[in-house]
Amino acid sequence: MNSLLISGGRVIDPSRGTDGIADVYIIDGKIEAVGRNITVPPEVPRVNAVGKVVAPGFVDVHVHLREPGQEHMETIATGAMSAVAGGFTGVCAMPNTDPVIDNQAAVGFVLRQAIRAGKARVYPIGCISVGQKGQQLAEFGEMVGAGAVAVSDDGKPVVSSQLMRTALEYAKTFGIPVADHCEDPTLAHGGAMHEGLVATRLGLKGIPSAAEEIMVARDIILAELTGGHVHLCHMSTRGSVELIRRAKEKGLRVTAEATPHHFSLTHERCQGYDTNAKMNPPLREAADREAIRHALKDGTIDCIATDHAPHHYDTKQREFDDAPNGIVGLETALGIGIRELVEPGLLSLPGLIAKMSTVPAQVFRLPGGTLAVGAPADVVVLDPGRRWTVRADDLHSKSTNSPYLGEALTGQAEVTVVGGRIVFDRGVAKPDA
Amino acid sequence: MKDAALGKDLVGLEDLTAEQITAILDTAEAFKEVSERPIKKVPALRGKTIVNLFFEASTRTRISFEFAEKRLSADTVNVATQGSSVSKGETLVDTARNLEAMRIDMVVIRHHASGAAKFLGERIRSNVINAGDGKHEHPTQGLLDLLTLRDRFGKIAGLKVAICGDVLHSRVARSNIWGLTKLGAQVAVCGPPTLLPSGLADLGVTVMHRIDDAIQWADALNILRLQLERMEGGFVPSLREYNRIFGVSRERLARAKRDVVIMHPGPMNRGVEIDSDVADGPNSVILSQVTNGVAVRMAVLYLLAGGSPDWRSQAPDDR
């Protein structure tokens, strides 16, 4: 039988509220036991986690893996590798590939590629509409049957309120969330960054916060009307946070995510026309960043999701207006989370881990995010104190479009286990005595 | 004069100090005389290769730069391309590298994307002069506007200048705002809220919506061209309405307490933002702006090429 013992680490399991030194014993891909000084047969391989933190593997509900169709930027294999290097044992793959994932065959393809890669689990998200054209519902049932865990037209907003309503109602049949990219296309059209003083100085067309907030309000109203579960992607404004807070007070089935870049950077980062500061929704003002951080602290925003969006170097080496939106984020998420949320005291380390593993798994009703006995053995051993510098050559993603290149971060995954198998080992060399 | 030395590129007036701007204006003043001679040439940039790289159609700016370059005895080449680099096939990066490989000394670039001049300047060793990048800046226009005002009023500090019209889409407006505020002028913008960008108050600019207020307040109006696309984009309901409400007419000017100086970067839409009798009237300095444009561009090219601001004291060339 296949077993593994992760011993001596500080085991933090937000799903059970535990935090203490313990061993984690895995047999046949499942958690067998968590406790102190577990006796195991001597031939069981061990991971020495003394001085490290052992947690449920992170789950990222919003990544772009670019396969099929855009394999020059990333493949499912390279994206899944980048994920485990970042401590993620599960990622949800957005369907805006080429062709898009709007049918059961495409869903099956994504799953198969992930299994072949043998790194992070990949949970495909299917399109809301056929071709992401915003007109006709895709076959939610067949896609779910093939392995889809949610539906989204991300990349694009669902412009038609009627379609969004229908999607929310129909999705109830299968118990899946409908994830929306909230953007009013007429307000946002042609915009390259947040509408504000920096855009005025740079001579770039701005996207007002209202473009996001209008759709957030609409989606909340439709969630109330239908009783469906709407999940709001990559929230970026303080107005959106306010709307979500009130929706949750009313008990509506509204969940939300925020990216590390939206709780760490502002539109000032666009000075000098750095295309690694260009994403959608854009980086906003300091007050918006503050609101996102506090929303993560008080639970208004449920979880952290990276919106990992690889782009080839050539495409980002362009005039700001012409450059595509997005940055990679799987390998910097933990470090940014520690720097921006844990160090300033907004979240404890267990709190951050919860937002990156337990909560996202719960929101999307996925297995994982827990070290309970019988749960799949998706575990990350991380060193929350490890200082490292973000270097393009060290990133495992095929693309390196990150605004954090050259920055020193603290906190990195050392060993990542999926289904009881070690799929990533940073192999930190011990210094010579 | 070392503090006034310019860097490798002229990307915008936002990056310059008041001293640097003044040095350019002083140098331009001296170059004006060259354009009045029968033989309009000085050897200052002889042997230098300059490319006018215009991705946006432009006659007046390109010709102005070309005259400036030729009057300085430089060798010039004009490259005019349409459309975005993406649709054309060759990226701006590749264009830059090709130019550098040909050992071009200076590039004058006009491009539809904000940031294009900086993008180019970061990638080639040649001097890069921004002739207008998207909505970002048009520094030589800002400079020639400053020179024109200085000629007329003897100074910039304390002047009240109102920039009227489509500030939102205007690189000329942005360059003017930087240049004027750095030299101590008071700046206002006037136009419908749909055509004014956010954050201007943070830059120390007064915002007005009625053209009569601007006329009453200002020493000089810099009237911006309203492009036809603005109506199609829904920013103003019609050109006729724009002219009735925001256009500068002789009747409106007559109600001013003093003679307000009239400027326009051109080309003018007569009957839209400015009426003909205003454009051709006694207080219009529009043609002086054009004359000053060549001198300012000569100054910029000369100073970036490493010329000393006191070029006139150098030994003359007999040819």
PDB file of C-alpha atoms in Angstrom, chain A residues 75-336:
ATOM      1  CA  THR A  75      -0.459  24.274 -20.882  1.00  0.00           C
ATOM      2  CA  ILE A  76      -2.495  22.323 -18.391  1.00  0.00           C
ATOM      3  CA  ALA A  77       0.720  20.524 -17.466  1.00  0.00           C
ATOM      4  CA  THR A  78       2.805  23.646 -16.906  1.00  0.00           C
ATOM      5  CA  GLY A  79      -0.063  25.388 -15.132  1.00  0.00           C
ATOM      6  CA  ALA A  80      -0.631  22.409 -12.864  1.00  0.00           C
ATOM      7  CA  MET A  81       3.101  22.398 -12.105  1.00  0.00           C
ATOM      8  CA  SER A  82       3.056  26.101 -11.299  1.00  0.00           C
ATOM      9  CA  ALA A  83       0.103  25.404  -9.033  1.00  0.00           C
ATOM     10  CA  VAL A  84       1.832  22.773  -6.929  1.00  0.00           C
ATOM     11  CA  ALA A  85       4.949  24.940  -6.755  1.00  0.00           C
ATOM     12  CA  GLY A  86       2.695  27.559  -5.213  1.00  0.00           C
ATOM     13  CA  GLY A  87       1.207  25.070  -2.756  1.00  0.00           C
ATOM     14  CA  PHE A  88      -2.049  24.546  -4.656  1.00  0.00           C
ATOM     15  CA  THR A  89      -3.334  20.989  -4.842  1.00  0.00           C
ATOM     16  CA  GLY A  90      -6.461  21.921  -6.748  1.00  0.00           C
ATOM     17  CA  VAL A  91      -7.319  24.584  -9.303  1.00  0.00           C
ATOM     18  CA  CYS A  92     -10.502  25.388 -11.199  1.00  0.00           C
ATOM     19  CA  ALA A  93      -9.748  26.038 -14.863  1.00  0.00           C
ATOM     20  CA  MET A  94     -11.694  28.793 -16.545  1.00  0.00           C
ATOM     21  CA  PRO A  95     -13.177  27.825 -19.928  1.00  0.00           C
ATOM     22  CA  ASN A  96     -12.151  30.762 -22.117  1.00  0.00           C
ATOM     23  CA  THR A  97      -9.686  28.670 -24.082  1.00  0.00           C
ATOM     24  CA  ASP A  98      -9.675  28.211 -27.839  1.00  0.00           C
ATOM     25  CA  PRO A  99     -12.047  26.493 -28.444  1.00  0.00           C
ATOM     26  CA  VAL A 100     -13.924  27.238 -25.251  1.00  0.00           C
ATOM     27  CA  ILE A 101     -15.008  24.528 -22.841  1.00  0.00           C
ATOM     28  CA  ASP A 102     -18.721  24.509 -23.554  1.00  0.00           C
ATOM     29  CA  ASN A 103     -19.411  20.793 -24.026  1.00  0.00           C
ATOM     30  CA  GLN A 104     -18.704  17.493 -22.303  1.00  0.00           C
ATOM     31  CA  ALA A 105     -15.942  16.478 -24.696  1.00  0.00           C
ATOM     32  CA  ALA A 106     -13.960  19.620 -23.956  1.00  0.00           C
ATOM     33  CA  VAL A 107     -14.464  19.151 -20.217  1.00  0.00           C
ATOM     34  CA  GLY A 108     -13.209  15.615 -20.553  1.00  0.00           C
ATOM     35  CA  PHE A 109     -10.167  16.788 -22.475  1.00  0.00           C
ATOM     36  CA  VAL A 110      -9.150  19.202 -19.744  1.00  0.00           C
ATOM     37  CA  LEU A 111      -9.570  16.534 -17.078  1.00  0.00           C
ATOM     38  CA  ARG A 112      -7.571  14.015 -19.055  1.00  0.00           C
ATOM     39  CA  GLN A 113      -4.696  16.428 -19.649  1.00  0.00           C
ATOM     40  CA  ALA A 114      -4.603  17.168 -15.952  1.00  0.00           C
ATOM     41  CA  ILE A 115      -4.529  13.513 -15.031  1.00  0.00           C
ATOM     42  CA  ARG A 116      -1.727  12.932 -17.506  1.00  0.00           C
ATOM     43  CA  ALA A 117       0.240  15.792 -15.991  1.00  0.00           C
ATOM     44  CA  GLY A 118      -0.147  14.256 -12.576  1.00  0.00           C
ATOM     45  CA  LYS A 119       0.352  17.468 -10.617  1.00  0.00           C
ATOM     46  CA  ALA A 120      -2.466  19.599  -9.176  1.00  0.00           C
ATOM     47  CA  ARG A 121      -6.043  18.431  -9.530  1.00  0.00           C
ATOM     48  CA  VAL A 122      -7.797  20.438 -12.202  1.00  0.00           C
ATOM     49  CA  TYR A 123     -11.525  21.006 -11.864  1.00  0.00           C
ATOM     50  CA  PRO A 124     -12.873  22.265 -15.175  1.00  0.00           C
ATOM     51  CA  ILE A 125     -15.328  25.139 -15.216  1.00  0.00           C
ATOM     52  CA  GLY A 126     -17.722  25.037 -18.155  1.00  0.00           C
ATOM     53  CA  CYS A 127     -19.073  27.977 -20.093  1.00  0.00           C
ATOM     54  CA  ILE A 128     -22.398  29.525 -19.197  1.00  0.00           C
ATOM     55  CA  SER A 129     -23.217  30.088 -22.839  1.00  0.00           C
ATOM     56  CA  VAL A 130     -22.343  28.223 -26.005  1.00  0.00           C
ATOM     57  CA  GLY A 131     -19.133  29.661 -27.404  1.00  0.00           C
ATOM     58  CA  GLN A 132     -19.257  32.213 -24.590  1.00  0.00           C
ATOM     59  CA  LYS A 133     -21.386  34.189 -27.004  1.00  0.00           C
ATOM     60  CA  GLY A 134     -23.862  35.170 -24.335  1.00  0.00           C
ATOM     61  CA  GLN A 135     -26.916  33.821 -26.127  1.00  0.00           C
ATOM     62  CA  GLN A 136     -27.660  30.180 -25.599  1.00  0.00           C
ATOM     63  CA  LEU A 137     -27.166  28.153 -22.425  1.00  0.00           C
ATOM     64  CA  ALA A 138     -24.462  25.511 -22.638  1.00  0.00           C
ATOM     65  CA  GLU A 139     -25.243  21.976 -21.541  1.00  0.00           C
ATOM     66  CA  PHE A 140     -24.617  22.341 -17.832  1.00  0.00           C
ATOM     67  CA  GLY A 141     -25.801  18.816 -17.079  1.00  0.00           C
ATOM     68  CA  GLU A 142     -23.545  17.089 -19.565  1.00  0.00           C
ATOM     69  CA  MET A 143     -20.572  19.216 -18.585  1.00  0.00           C
ATOM     70  CA  VAL A 144     -21.101  18.451 -14.906  1.00  0.00           C
ATOM     71  CA  GLY A 145     -21.415  14.801 -15.792  1.00  0.00           C
ATOM     72  CA  ALA A 146     -18.030  14.990 -17.479  1.00  0.00           C
ATOM     73  CA  GLY A 147     -16.461  16.673 -14.451  1.00  0.00           C
ATOM     74  CA  ALA A 148     -17.254  20.387 -14.523  1.00  0.00           C
ATOM     75  CA  VAL A 149     -17.673  21.929 -11.082  1.00  0.00           C
ATOM     76  CA  ALA A 150     -19.085  25.342 -12.002  1.00  0.00           C
ATOM     77  CA  VAL A 151     -20.010  27.474 -14.979  1.00  0.00           C
ATOM     78  CA  SER A 152     -18.631  30.830 -16.036  1.00  0.00           C
ATOM     79  CA  ASP A 153     -18.219  32.993 -19.098  1.00  0.00           C
ATOM     80  CA  ASP A 154     -15.192  34.598 -17.433  1.00  0.00           C
ATOM     81  CA  GLY A 155     -13.099  36.706 -19.601  1.00  0.00           C
ATOM     82  CA  LYS A 156     -16.406  38.223 -20.517  1.00  0.00           C
ATOM     83  CA  PRO A 157     -19.385  39.451 -18.504  1.00  0.00           C
ATOM     84  CA  VAL A 158     -22.826  37.930 -18.928  1.00  0.00           C
ATOM     85  CA  VAL A 159     -24.396  40.943 -20.536  1.00  0.00           C
ATOM     86  CA  SER A 160     -27.958  39.678 -20.754  1.00  0.00           C
ATOM     87  CA  SER A 161     -29.703  39.713 -17.402  1.00  0.00           C
ATOM     88  CA  GLN A 162     -32.186  37.232 -18.786  1.00  0.00           C
ATOM     89  CA  LEU A 163     -29.389  34.795 -19.572  1.00  0.00           C
ATOM     90  CA  MET A 164     -27.834  35.276 -16.146  1.00  0.00           C
ATOM     91  CA  ARG A 165     -31.190  34.632 -14.533  1.00  0.00           C
ATOM     92  CA  THR A 166     -31.720  31.475 -16.509  1.00  0.00           C
ATOM     93  CA  ALA A 167     -28.195  30.299 -15.751  1.00  0.00           C
ATOM     94  CA  LEU A 168     -28.676  30.811 -12.023  1.00  0.00           C
ATOM     95  CA  GLU A 169     -31.952  28.917 -12.054  1.00  0.00           C
ATOM     96  CA  TYR A 170     -30.751  26.089 -14.247  1.00  0.00           C
ATOM     97  CA  ALA A 171     -27.525  25.683 -12.272  1.00  0.00           C
ATOM     98  CA  LYS A 172     -29.579  24.929  -9.163  1.00  0.00           C
ATOM     99  CA  THR A 173     -30.441  21.602 -10.736  1.00  0.00           C
ATOM    100  CA  PHE A 174     -26.828  20.536 -10.435  1.00  0.00           C
ATOM    101  CA  GLY A 175     -25.841  22.414  -7.301  1.00  0.00           C
ATOM    102  CA  ILE A 176     -23.087  24.355  -9.005  1.00  0.00           C
ATOM    103  CA  PRO A 177     -22.161  28.025  -8.678  1.00  0.00           C
ATOM    104  CA  VAL A 178     -22.442  30.466 -11.545  1.00  0.00           C
ATOM    105  CA  ALA A 179     -19.282  32.572 -11.524  1.00  0.00           C
ATOM    106  CA  ASP A 180     -19.591  35.982 -13.130  1.00  0.00           C
ATOM    107  CA  HIS A 181     -16.956  38.406 -14.391  1.00  0.00           C
ATOM    108  CA  CYS A 182     -18.704  41.624 -13.388  1.00  0.00           C
ATOM    109  CA  GLU A 183     -18.158  44.315 -15.974  1.00  0.00           C
ATOM    110  CA  ASP A 184     -20.584  46.573 -17.803  1.00  0.00           C
ATOM    111  CA  PRO A 185     -19.079  46.434 -21.298  1.00  0.00           C
ATOM    112  CA  THR A 186     -20.399  49.807 -22.409  1.00  0.00           C
ATOM    113  CA  LEU A 187     -18.813  51.617 -19.470  1.00  0.00           C
ATOM    114  CA  ALA A 188     -15.594  49.645 -19.679  1.00  0.00           C
ATOM    115  CA  HIS A 189     -15.204  49.677 -23.446  1.00  0.00           C
ATOM    116  CA  GLY A 190     -11.731  50.671 -24.596  1.00  0.00           C
ATOM    117  CA  GLY A 191     -10.492  51.166 -21.063  1.00  0.00           C
ATOM    118  CA  ALA A 192      -6.960  50.099 -20.200  1.00  0.00           C
ATOM    119  CA  MET A 193      -6.767  50.874 -16.488  1.00  0.00           C
ATOM    120  CA  HIS A 194      -8.760  52.300 -13.581  1.00  0.00           C
ATOM    121  CA  GLU A 195     -10.426  55.618 -14.299  1.00  0.00           C
ATOM    122  CA  GLY A 196      -8.751  58.180 -12.094  1.00  0.00           C
ATOM    123  CA  LEU A 197      -5.889  60.625 -11.768  1.00  0.00           C
ATOM    124  CA  VAL A 198      -3.236  58.157 -12.902  1.00  0.00           C
ATOM    125  CA  ALA A 199      -5.153  57.403 -16.108  1.00  0.00           C
ATOM    126  CA  THR A 200      -5.507  61.127 -16.710  1.00  0.00           C
ATOM    127  CA  ARG A 201      -1.767  61.641 -16.312  1.00  0.00           C
ATOM    128  CA  LEU A 202      -0.902  58.699 -18.537  1.00  0.00           C
ATOM    129  CA  GLY A 203      -3.450  59.631 -21.206  1.00  0.00           C
ATOM    130  CA  LEU A 204      -5.163  56.234 -20.994  1.00  0.00           C
ATOM    131  CA  LYS A 205      -8.873  55.569 -21.124  1.00  0.00           C
ATOM    132  CA  GLY A 206     -10.136  54.498 -17.735  1.00  0.00           C
ATOM    133  CA  ILE A 207     -12.631  51.906 -16.518  1.00  0.00           C
ATOM    134  CA  PRO A 208     -14.735  53.383 -13.728  1.00  0.00           C
ATOM    135  CA  SER A 209     -15.482  51.347 -10.594  1.00  0.00           C
ATOM    136  CA  ALA A 210     -19.118  51.706 -11.534  1.00  0.00           C
ATOM    137  CA  ALA A 211     -18.590  49.274 -14.421  1.00  0.00           C
ATOM    138  CA  GLU A 212     -18.026  46.494 -11.887  1.00  0.00           C
ATOM    139  CA  GLU A 213     -20.495  47.642  -9.259  1.00  0.00           C
ATOM    140  CA  ILE A 214     -23.431  47.828 -11.629  1.00  0.00           C
ATOM    141  CA  MET A 215     -23.044  44.158 -12.529  1.00  0.00           C
ATOM    142  CA  VAL A 216     -22.380  43.143  -8.932  1.00  0.00           C
ATOM    143  CA  ALA A 217     -25.665  44.777  -7.956  1.00  0.00           C
ATOM    144  CA  ARG A 218     -27.457  43.078 -10.824  1.00  0.00           C
ATOM    145  CA  ASP A 219     -26.070  39.656  -9.963  1.00  0.00           C
ATOM    146  CA  ILE A 220     -27.037  40.050  -6.305  1.00  0.00           C
ATOM    147  CA  ILE A 221     -30.587  40.970  -7.271  1.00  0.00           C
ATOM    148  CA  LEU A 222     -30.796  37.950  -9.580  1.00  0.00           C
ATOM    149  CA  ALA A 223     -29.404  35.683  -6.875  1.00  0.00           C
ATOM    150  CA  GLU A 224     -32.221  36.853  -4.661  1.00  0.00           C
ATOM    151  CA  LEU A 225     -34.810  36.410  -7.391  1.00  0.00           C
ATOM    152  CA  THR A 226     -33.716  32.898  -8.300  1.00  0.00           C
ATOM    153  CA  GLY A 227     -32.302  31.479  -5.076  1.00  0.00           C
ATOM    154  CA  GLY A 228     -29.301  30.425  -7.118  1.00  0.00           C
ATOM    155  CA  HIS A 229     -25.654  30.640  -6.075  1.00  0.00           C
ATOM    156  CA  VAL A 230     -23.724  33.432  -7.729  1.00  0.00           C
ATOM    157  CA  HIS A 231     -19.979  33.640  -7.238  1.00  0.00           C
ATOM    158  CA  LEU A 232     -18.476  37.038  -7.967  1.00  0.00           C
ATOM    159  CA  CYS A 233     -15.045  36.829  -9.574  1.00  0.00           C
ATOM    160  CA  HIS A 234     -12.043  39.048  -8.804  1.00  0.00           C
ATOM    161  CA  MET A 235     -13.685  41.819  -6.815  1.00  0.00           C
ATOM    162  CA  SER A 236     -11.779  45.084  -6.996  1.00  0.00           C
ATOM    163  CA  THR A 237     -13.797  48.030  -5.631  1.00  0.00           C
ATOM    164  CA  ARG A 238     -14.965  49.253  -2.258  1.00  0.00           C
ATOM    165  CA  GLY A 239     -18.434  49.748  -3.729  1.00  0.00           C
ATOM    166  CA  SER A 240     -18.595  46.067  -4.646  1.00  0.00           C
ATOM    167  CA  VAL A 241     -17.546  45.146  -1.118  1.00  0.00           C
ATOM    168  CA  GLU A 242     -20.378  47.233   0.314  1.00  0.00           C
ATOM    169  CA  LEU A 243     -22.931  45.594  -1.960  1.00  0.00           C
ATOM    170  CA  ILE A 244     -21.732  42.103  -1.047  1.00  0.00           C
ATOM    171  CA  ARG A 245     -21.782  42.909   2.652  1.00  0.00           C
ATOM    172  CA  ARG A 246     -25.430  43.900   2.473  1.00  0.00           C
ATOM    173  CA  ALA A 247     -26.279  40.870   0.377  1.00  0.00           C
ATOM    174  CA  LYS A 248     -24.732  38.569   2.942  1.00  0.00           C
ATOM    175  CA  GLU A 249     -26.583  40.320   5.739  1.00  0.00           C
ATOM    176  CA  LYS A 250     -29.748  39.398   3.892  1.00  0.00           C
ATOM    177  CA  GLY A 251     -28.622  35.789   3.740  1.00  0.00           C
ATOM    178  CA  LEU A 252     -28.389  35.613  -0.047  1.00  0.00           C
ATOM    179  CA  ARG A 253     -26.316  32.926  -1.728  1.00  0.00           C
ATOM    180  CA  VAL A 254     -23.619  35.302  -2.885  1.00  0.00           C
ATOM    181  CA  THR A 255     -19.946  34.394  -2.609  1.00  0.00           C
ATOM    182  CA  ALA A 256     -16.936  36.359  -3.752  1.00  0.00           C
ATOM    183  CA  GLU A 257     -13.216  36.090  -4.367  1.00  0.00           C
ATOM    184  CA  ALA A 258     -10.354  38.592  -4.552  1.00  0.00           C
ATOM    185  CA  THR A 259      -6.906  38.297  -6.091  1.00  0.00           C
ATOM    186  CA  PRO A 260      -3.576  38.950  -4.389  1.00  0.00           C
ATOM    187  CA  HIS A 261      -2.872  41.792  -6.802  1.00  0.00           C
ATOM    188  CA  HIS A 262      -6.085  43.539  -5.838  1.00  0.00           C
ATOM    189  CA  PHE A 263      -5.166  43.461  -2.186  1.00  0.00           C
ATOM    190  CA  SER A 264      -1.562  44.488  -2.748  1.00  0.00           C
ATOM    191  CA  LEU A 265      -1.265  46.921  -5.671  1.00  0.00           C
ATOM    192  CA  THR A 266      -2.981  50.117  -6.814  1.00  0.00           C
ATOM    193  CA  HIS A 267      -3.324  51.981 -10.098  1.00  0.00           C
ATOM    194  CA  GLU A 268      -0.111  53.854  -9.276  1.00  0.00           C
ATOM    195  CA  ARG A 269       1.658  50.672 -10.369  1.00  0.00           C
ATOM    196  CA  CYS A 270       0.721  51.581 -13.969  1.00  0.00           C
ATOM    197  CA  GLN A 271       3.080  54.575 -13.953  1.00  0.00           C
ATOM    198  CA  GLY A 272       5.658  54.113 -16.659  1.00  0.00           C
ATOM    199  CA  TYR A 273       3.173  52.066 -18.683  1.00  0.00           C
ATOM    200  CA  ASP A 274       4.266  48.709 -17.199  1.00  0.00           C
ATOM    201  CA  THR A 275       2.053  46.165 -18.936  1.00  0.00           C
ATOM    202  CA  ASN A 276       2.521  43.783 -16.006  1.00  0.00           C
ATOM    203  CA  ALA A 277       0.223  46.164 -14.151  1.00  0.00           C
ATOM    204  CA  LYS A 278      -2.499  45.760 -16.752  1.00  0.00           C
ATOM    205  CA  MET A 279      -5.340  43.431 -15.870  1.00  0.00           C
ATOM    206  CA  ASN A 280      -9.089  43.243 -15.843  1.00  0.00           C
ATOM    207  CA  PRO A 281     -10.559  44.335 -13.507  1.00  0.00           C
ATOM    208  CA  PRO A 282      -7.834  46.914 -13.201  1.00  0.00           C
ATOM    209  CA  LEU A 283      -5.790  47.840 -10.165  1.00  0.00           C
ATOM    210  CA  ARG A 284      -7.742  50.499  -8.311  1.00  0.00           C
ATOM    211  CA  GLU A 285      -7.190  53.118  -5.642  1.00  0.00           C
ATOM    212  CA  ALA A 286      -5.683  52.711  -2.198  1.00  0.00           C
ATOM    213  CA  ALA A 287      -9.124  52.969  -0.603  1.00  0.00           C
ATOM    214  CA  ASP A 288     -10.350  50.078  -2.759  1.00  0.00           C
ATOM    215  CA  ARG A 289      -7.343  47.979  -1.775  1.00  0.00           C
ATOM    216  CA  GLU A 290      -8.056  48.702   1.887  1.00  0.00           C
ATOM    217  CA  ALA A 291     -11.677  47.689   1.472  1.00  0.00           C
ATOM    218  CA  ILE A 292     -10.686  44.388  -0.160  1.00  0.00           C
ATOM    219  CA  ARG A 293      -8.281  43.585   2.662  1.00  0.00           C
ATOM    220  CA  HIS A 294     -10.863  44.288   5.319  1.00  0.00           C
ATOM    221  CA  ALA A 295     -13.465  42.345   3.382  1.00  0.00           C
ATOM    222  CA  LEU A 296     -11.191  39.312   3.425  1.00  0.00           C
ATOM    223  CA  LYS A 297     -10.733  39.783   7.138  1.00  0.00           C
ATOM    224  CA  ASP A 298     -14.422  39.982   7.953  1.00  0.00           C
ATOM    225  CA  GLY A 299     -15.518  37.345   5.453  1.00  0.00           C
ATOM    226  CA  THR A 300     -17.434  39.623   3.111  1.00  0.00           C
ATOM    227  CA  ILE A 301     -15.055  38.325   0.481  1.00  0.00           C
ATOM    228  CA  ASP A 302     -14.942  34.598   1.044  1.00  0.00           C
ATOM    229  CA  CYS A 303     -11.675  33.510  -0.462  1.00  0.00           C
ATOM    230  CA  ILE A 304      -8.502  34.337  -2.331  1.00  0.00           C
ATOM    231  CA  ALA A 305      -8.237  33.293  -5.975  1.00  0.00           C
ATOM    232  CA  THR A 306      -5.324  34.267  -8.186  1.00  0.00           C
ATOM    233  CA  ASP A 307      -6.965  34.687 -11.636  1.00  0.00           C
ATOM    234  CA  HIS A 308      -3.658  33.266 -12.873  1.00  0.00           C
ATOM    235  CA  ALA A 309      -3.536  34.602 -16.447  1.00  0.00           C
ATOM    236  CA  PRO A 310      -0.384  33.711 -18.345  1.00  0.00           C
ATOM    237  CA  HIS A 311       0.549  35.751 -21.397  1.00  0.00           C
ATOM    238  CA  HIS A 312       3.466  35.286 -23.715  1.00  0.00           C
ATOM    239  CA  TYR A 313       6.365  37.712 -23.269  1.00  0.00           C
ATOM    240  CA  ASP A 314       5.970  39.145 -26.795  1.00  0.00           C
ATOM    241  CA  THR A 315       2.340  40.072 -26.265  1.00  0.00           C
ATOM    242  CA  LYS A 316       3.139  42.011 -23.118  1.00  0.00           C
ATOM    243  CA  GLN A 317       6.059  43.818 -24.824  1.00  0.00           C
ATOM    244  CA  ARG A 318       3.640  46.184 -26.469  1.00  0.00           C
ATOM    245  CA  GLU A 319       2.075  49.584 -26.177  1.00  0.00           C
ATOM    246  CA  PHE A 320      -0.070  49.587 -23.018  1.00  0.00           C
ATOM    247  CA  ASP A 321      -3.356  49.889 -24.921  1.00  0.00           C
ATOM    248  CA  ASP A 322      -2.557  46.858 -27.062  1.00  0.00           C
ATOM    249  CA  ALA A 323      -1.214  44.577 -24.346  1.00  0.00           C
ATOM    250  CA  PRO A 324      -3.507  41.777 -23.100  1.00  0.00           C
ATOM    251  CA  ASN A 325      -4.881  41.806 -19.577  1.00  0.00           C
ATOM    252  CA  GLY A 326      -3.613  39.627 -16.787  1.00  0.00           C
ATOM    253  CA  ILE A 327      -0.707  38.340 -14.743  1.00  0.00           C
ATOM    254  CA  VAL A 328       0.414  34.981 -13.430  1.00  0.00           C
ATOM    255  CA  GLY A 329      -0.120  34.463  -9.726  1.00  0.00           C
ATOM    256  CA  LEU A 330       0.007  30.856  -8.536  1.00  0.00           C
ATOM    257  CA  GLU A 331       3.545  30.982  -7.190  1.00  0.00           C
ATOM    258  CA  THR A 332       3.406  34.409  -5.538  1.00  0.00           C
ATOM    259  CA  ALA A 333      -0.015  34.117  -3.863  1.00  0.00           C
ATOM    260  CA  LEU A 334       1.237  32.779  -0.545  1.00  0.00           C
ATOM    261  CA  GLY A 335       4.064  35.303  -0.269  1.00  0.00           C
ATOM    262  CA  ILE A 336       1.789  38.219  -1.133  1.00  0.00           C
TER     263      ILE A 336
END
